């Protein structure tokens, strides 16, 4: 392989840019961050993903210097950040509200941080022009923030936070205020800019799709802890818990009892129903409670029982969600368990095979399902 | 029609409470003083028809306005009022801003109480509050007694009946008018703007100068006008708290009206005061307009 | 039905008319009557008395000249009364309704006739002098035991004023009273209307003005009583009130009043009925009530001012009739002078001079 994969977290010799060392943050009785240890490497695009209140914003604000850890240490480039105020950190933040100064023009907003450094004016002007170009805002430099669109404001905020060429850029829900289409476009723009500038990005988001799209690694958080850190593909394909599996994308969870069988487990999930089989490296011992996570797109739907499939169950279509490119079938198994199956709509609507109340077979391979601790 | 009636209400208000009284005062300013009821001439006598009306207008002249230019008392009084009003406004701003700032920074649940405390003095008559300052500031008053007791001074301070007392009175009376607009500007201020400023390299203090102050500018301007405009024509405070040397146009006006019984000259003084005030009032209106436009966007 | 409606309207009108007839509105100086008299008047006449107060002739005069004040009885001072009579503000009294008019003191009437010829429009309520009130202890402390407390030199001599400034001096904010006093001090006619003569007081008053804490016409009562100031040129009764307040407060402040030896202004507060009084009938009843010897005596005993009612004198308290500060003896009486109103042009000069003295501009 000629091309090296960007994965410093797998390289023992790489030194992390950011180190959280047993960091705990309490607000009164509330534990926002619970004894958290995590490394983030230079040039990473690191996403903190989780529901509101999970502690992701607190982590970011501690990096920016707006909050101080109650216990533990945060290091940036090896330097302990304790007692370093926000204005003395080589870290810039793009705020969720953008926090553009309404009394300053777009260009003045971008120049704001540069002026504080006391740089000569021509240098500042050149840098502002560069930033305006980078974010395609050349025409809007003289406008006030209230005179431009939401998407343009987002780009001004980005340009302003990048203007000082920080080592680390923090993005707090950067795309939250944009509509979906614009959001998708902007996601790629963000990645592009991140790549061009080589800046380390830490993004906070509650939108799993956004995290999956932009990030090199995603940290899924819950109640002040990081549940899983991995690449987007790993998070999706190999979640380490029901929480992560459920949080990322759509998933069917089947609870049951596992008994070791071959290189995996046989899972009994309903009385009288045939056991399911899944290959896995997860070790549950010889037997134990388990949860089976199967992505809907990995479930095939057929009218007749497939001949070869290891796992096949029958049921009745209760609901069909037509999403244009995809259709999701909600199928009720005999025991009452609901399973979602997704198919790509490669054919026109009129020739769709299944409809409500049809009896169908669902099937998946023995590697499609992930065995998790129940 | 509905639109028309909506606009008509404020215009009617303006007409009845501003324009009509102004026309009456303006008319008196063109009259001559007389020992009669009312004490000026001519008065409009409609009973003699057109002849009477023509006569009436023929007798009006600008004499009283030219008279005001013959004595330097008047422009000195205008100037002195302007200075006292300007200094008071500045001092009120310096005191009011930190109060408004502290209010805006205080926890949400405190704010209604703090707001209440600012408005509370209005529940007592203005006159009573000014009188109570006489009790506080007089030679044997609370302030002097307290300072003598603490040993900070050995002789009572002469504050009452000096300009110092006038400044104290104006600042005290108009402070809420400064605090409230600034507070409402600061309350709207997004805290993340200050964090952004800090994030971009500002210390807390520079962030205050570069972000908080410019963004509360509208409140500062509104508050300053709300203090300056009434302070310029203030009469009660200088006459109760000020000394004989406190020269303000309100007092000159009073003297023309009551001591000289010269309603026409008093009216001329009032007309000019109004013309002087129109400039800041128009500026104030434009500021409000600008603010509305900015918020409308 | 129609009839009943009419009668209802008639009843209403009658009731309204009666309510009108029952009221009498009096506008007098503040702190200028024994309030017991007000209740007594209502009791005796069955009229409802509405009693308002003012504290400056100028305010009263403005109301009179604007017209339609709604008052039935008002109490201007002599010079103001004279001007307002000229302006046509007052009606002639109907002597047939004033049975107590015989109680009036001819010595006072002779003087008030100067303002109101034949006393046709007014009766005298109170009169007094304008003189000097002092805080005895503080003045002696500042100027020694031989301080000229009975002379205008106490305030018009800058040497004295310099020493008194620290303890506080108030002067009436009334040019029509202070300019005559200053004229008397330099031996000129206090009632001079000659602008050149009046101009002579400027250097005297300008020299002392910086040492005057305040030119004001009512604050000195409290200020003297509290010990905030040590000297005031003011009205006799007001200073005596300050004396009593200080005595009541037992704050160690001793106040004394003197009519200056150079001559003192004698002034008169006259009760009159505005030309547009809503209820002149009741107004006459009020005047007649006031002229009752017992009532007038009660008023004087309360406010410490002399009155123009001869018949009331036997009923006056000893500390009123016997106090030469209130009822001057023959010798002092000769030394009192009266003034007449300034013509319009002179009035402007006087006001302007006064402003210049007070503010230096």
Tab-separated table of C-alpha atoms in Angstrom, chain B residues 79-249:
chain	number	residue	atom	x	y	z
B	79	UNK	CA	-25.195	78.097	28.426
B	80	UNK	CA	-25.019	77.418	32.134
B	81	UNK	CA	-28.085	75.165	31.925
B	82	UNK	CA	-26.492	73.369	29.021
B	83	UNK	CA	-23.307	72.845	31.008
B	84	UNK	CA	-25.088	71.653	34.134
B	85	UNK	CA	-27.266	69.309	32.057
B	86	UNK	CA	-24.267	67.967	30.141
B	87	UNK	CA	-22.145	67.360	33.241
B	88	UNK	CA	-25.094	65.772	35.058
B	89	UNK	CA	-25.735	63.512	32.076
B	90	UNK	CA	-22.129	62.407	32.015
B	91	UNK	CA	-22.085	61.724	35.751
B	92	UNK	CA	-25.408	59.909	35.548
B	93	UNK	CA	-23.950	57.762	32.793
B	94	UNK	CA	-20.842	56.988	34.843
B	95	UNK	CA	-22.983	55.940	37.801
B	96	UNK	CA	-25.853	54.389	35.877
B	97	UNK	CA	-23.807	52.210	33.543
B	98	UNK	CA	-22.187	50.045	36.228
B	99	UNK	CA	-25.569	49.656	37.936
B	100	UNK	CA	-27.238	48.605	34.681
B	101	UNK	CA	-24.300	46.326	33.958
B	102	UNK	CA	-24.503	44.667	37.358
B	103	UNK	CA	-28.252	44.218	36.899
B	104	UNK	CA	-27.781	42.593	33.511
B	105	UNK	CA	-25.110	40.289	34.950
B	106	UNK	CA	-27.149	39.246	37.952
B	107	UNK	CA	-28.972	35.903	38.057
B	108	UNK	CA	-32.299	35.819	36.237
B	109	UNK	CA	-34.335	35.392	39.387
B	110	UNK	CA	-32.909	38.598	40.905
B	111	UNK	CA	-33.590	40.823	37.957
B	112	UNK	CA	-37.271	41.612	38.579
B	113	UNK	CA	-36.380	42.594	42.144
B	114	UNK	CA	-33.478	44.793	41.033
B	115	UNK	CA	-35.658	46.366	38.366
B	116	UNK	CA	-38.260	47.011	41.026
B	117	UNK	CA	-35.660	48.717	43.237
B	118	UNK	CA	-34.731	51.038	40.384
B	119	UNK	CA	-38.349	51.965	39.728
B	120	UNK	CA	-39.357	52.074	43.395
B	121	UNK	CA	-38.442	55.755	43.981
B	122	UNK	CA	-41.124	56.739	41.457
B	123	UNK	CA	-43.715	55.588	43.945
B	124	UNK	CA	-42.910	58.603	46.070
B	125	UNK	CA	-43.564	62.136	44.962
B	126	UNK	CA	-40.622	63.692	43.182
B	127	UNK	CA	-40.959	66.801	45.342
B	128	UNK	CA	-40.780	64.825	48.577
B	129	UNK	CA	-37.653	63.039	47.378
B	130	UNK	CA	-35.953	66.317	46.516
B	131	UNK	CA	-36.989	67.754	49.866
B	132	UNK	CA	-35.496	64.775	51.645
B	133	UNK	CA	-32.188	65.544	49.945
B	134	UNK	CA	-32.313	68.945	51.637
B	135	UNK	CA	-32.477	67.045	54.924
B	136	UNK	CA	-29.547	64.872	53.928
B	137	UNK	CA	-27.259	67.555	52.512
B	138	UNK	CA	-27.826	70.499	54.850
B	139	UNK	CA	-25.072	71.632	57.218
B	140	UNK	CA	-26.738	69.861	60.125
B	141	UNK	CA	-28.031	67.104	57.852
B	142	UNK	CA	-27.523	63.363	57.967
B	143	UNK	CA	-24.522	63.337	55.658
B	144	UNK	CA	-22.578	65.962	57.587
B	145	UNK	CA	-23.532	64.458	60.923
B	146	UNK	CA	-22.366	61.078	59.741
B	147	UNK	CA	-19.081	62.414	58.358
B	148	UNK	CA	-18.463	64.408	61.527
B	149	UNK	CA	-19.195	61.311	63.582
B	150	UNK	CA	-16.740	59.215	61.605
B	151	UNK	CA	-14.162	61.941	62.050
B	152	UNK	CA	-13.508	62.268	58.316
B	153	UNK	CA	-14.280	65.979	58.523
B	154	UNK	CA	-14.136	68.420	61.377
B	155	UNK	CA	-16.286	71.159	59.811
B	156	UNK	CA	-19.614	70.480	58.071
B	157	UNK	CA	-19.357	70.418	54.275
B	158	UNK	CA	-21.323	73.098	52.481
B	159	UNK	CA	-23.171	71.042	49.879
B	160	UNK	CA	-26.751	72.236	50.032
B	161	UNK	CA	-27.341	75.470	48.132
B	162	UNK	CA	-24.382	74.883	45.849
B	163	UNK	CA	-24.142	73.412	42.358
B	164	UNK	CA	-22.922	70.178	43.934
B	165	UNK	CA	-26.350	69.676	45.438
B	166	UNK	CA	-27.939	70.416	42.057
B	167	UNK	CA	-25.803	67.724	40.439
B	168	UNK	CA	-26.665	65.278	43.196
B	169	UNK	CA	-30.355	66.085	42.811
B	170	UNK	CA	-30.373	65.717	39.020
B	171	UNK	CA	-28.321	62.527	39.090
B	172	UNK	CA	-30.509	61.030	41.773
B	173	UNK	CA	-33.760	61.990	40.057
B	174	UNK	CA	-32.854	60.927	36.544
B	175	UNK	CA	-30.689	57.885	37.295
B	176	UNK	CA	-33.492	55.410	36.517
B	177	UNK	CA	-33.937	57.019	33.100
B	178	UNK	CA	-30.286	56.228	32.414
B	179	UNK	CA	-30.269	52.754	33.937
B	180	UNK	CA	-33.349	51.348	32.242
B	181	UNK	CA	-32.421	51.842	28.574
B	182	UNK	CA	-28.820	50.740	29.192
B	183	UNK	CA	-30.046	47.721	31.111
B	184	UNK	CA	-32.394	46.748	28.327
B	185	UNK	CA	-29.534	47.034	25.824
B	186	UNK	CA	-27.165	45.000	28.005
B	187	UNK	CA	-29.788	42.399	28.803
B	188	UNK	CA	-30.179	41.653	25.112
B	189	UNK	CA	-26.423	41.314	24.726
B	190	UNK	CA	-25.503	37.745	23.795
B	191	UNK	CA	-22.966	36.471	26.332
B	192	UNK	CA	-21.301	34.404	23.613
B	193	UNK	CA	-20.161	37.656	21.946
B	194	UNK	CA	-17.953	38.349	24.943
B	195	UNK	CA	-16.662	34.799	24.919
B	196	UNK	CA	-15.957	35.174	21.221
B	197	UNK	CA	-14.008	38.353	21.906
B	198	UNK	CA	-11.999	36.624	24.613
B	199	UNK	CA	-11.483	33.651	22.362
B	200	UNK	CA	-10.076	35.983	19.720
B	201	UNK	CA	-7.523	37.429	22.117
B	202	UNK	CA	-9.261	40.105	24.158
B	203	UNK	CA	-8.813	40.416	27.881
B	204	UNK	CA	-12.040	40.888	29.835
B	205	UNK	CA	-11.466	44.640	29.882
B	206	UNK	CA	-10.775	45.038	26.172
B	207	UNK	CA	-13.766	42.818	25.424
B	208	UNK	CA	-15.857	45.223	27.503
B	209	UNK	CA	-14.604	48.232	25.515
B	210	UNK	CA	-14.759	46.604	22.112
B	211	UNK	CA	-17.993	44.672	22.448
B	212	UNK	CA	-20.120	45.580	25.464
B	213	UNK	CA	-19.821	49.349	25.134
B	214	UNK	CA	-20.455	49.550	21.373
B	215	UNK	CA	-23.390	47.160	21.643
B	216	UNK	CA	-24.987	49.140	24.451
B	217	UNK	CA	-24.452	52.381	22.528
B	218	UNK	CA	-28.139	52.717	21.704
B	219	UNK	CA	-28.997	52.397	25.389
B	220	UNK	CA	-26.325	54.930	26.323
B	221	UNK	CA	-27.634	57.397	23.756
B	222	UNK	CA	-31.261	56.896	24.757
B	223	UNK	CA	-30.435	57.208	28.460
B	224	UNK	CA	-28.323	60.320	27.902
B	225	UNK	CA	-31.098	62.081	26.037
B	226	UNK	CA	-33.668	61.052	28.605
B	227	UNK	CA	-31.496	62.691	31.257
B	228	UNK	CA	-30.178	65.648	29.286
B	229	UNK	CA	-33.473	66.917	27.882
B	230	UNK	CA	-35.373	67.317	31.162
B	231	UNK	CA	-32.223	68.407	33.033
B	232	UNK	CA	-31.746	71.340	30.636
B	233	UNK	CA	-35.065	72.893	31.558
B	234	UNK	CA	-34.969	71.755	35.185
B	235	UNK	CA	-36.446	74.232	37.648
B	236	UNK	CA	-37.450	72.438	40.839
B	237	UNK	CA	-34.079	70.848	41.627
B	238	UNK	CA	-31.935	74.011	41.243
B	239	UNK	CA	-34.455	76.122	43.125
B	240	UNK	CA	-34.676	73.698	46.055
B	241	UNK	CA	-31.118	72.371	46.225
B	242	UNK	CA	-29.150	75.017	44.365
B	243	UNK	CA	-27.777	78.241	45.698
B	244	UNK	CA	-28.380	81.788	44.530
B	245	UNK	CA	-25.490	81.441	42.142
B	246	UNK	CA	-27.002	78.445	40.375
B	247	UNK	CA	-28.012	79.992	37.095
B	248	UNK	CA	-30.382	77.886	35.034
B	249	UNK	CA	-32.779	78.879	32.327
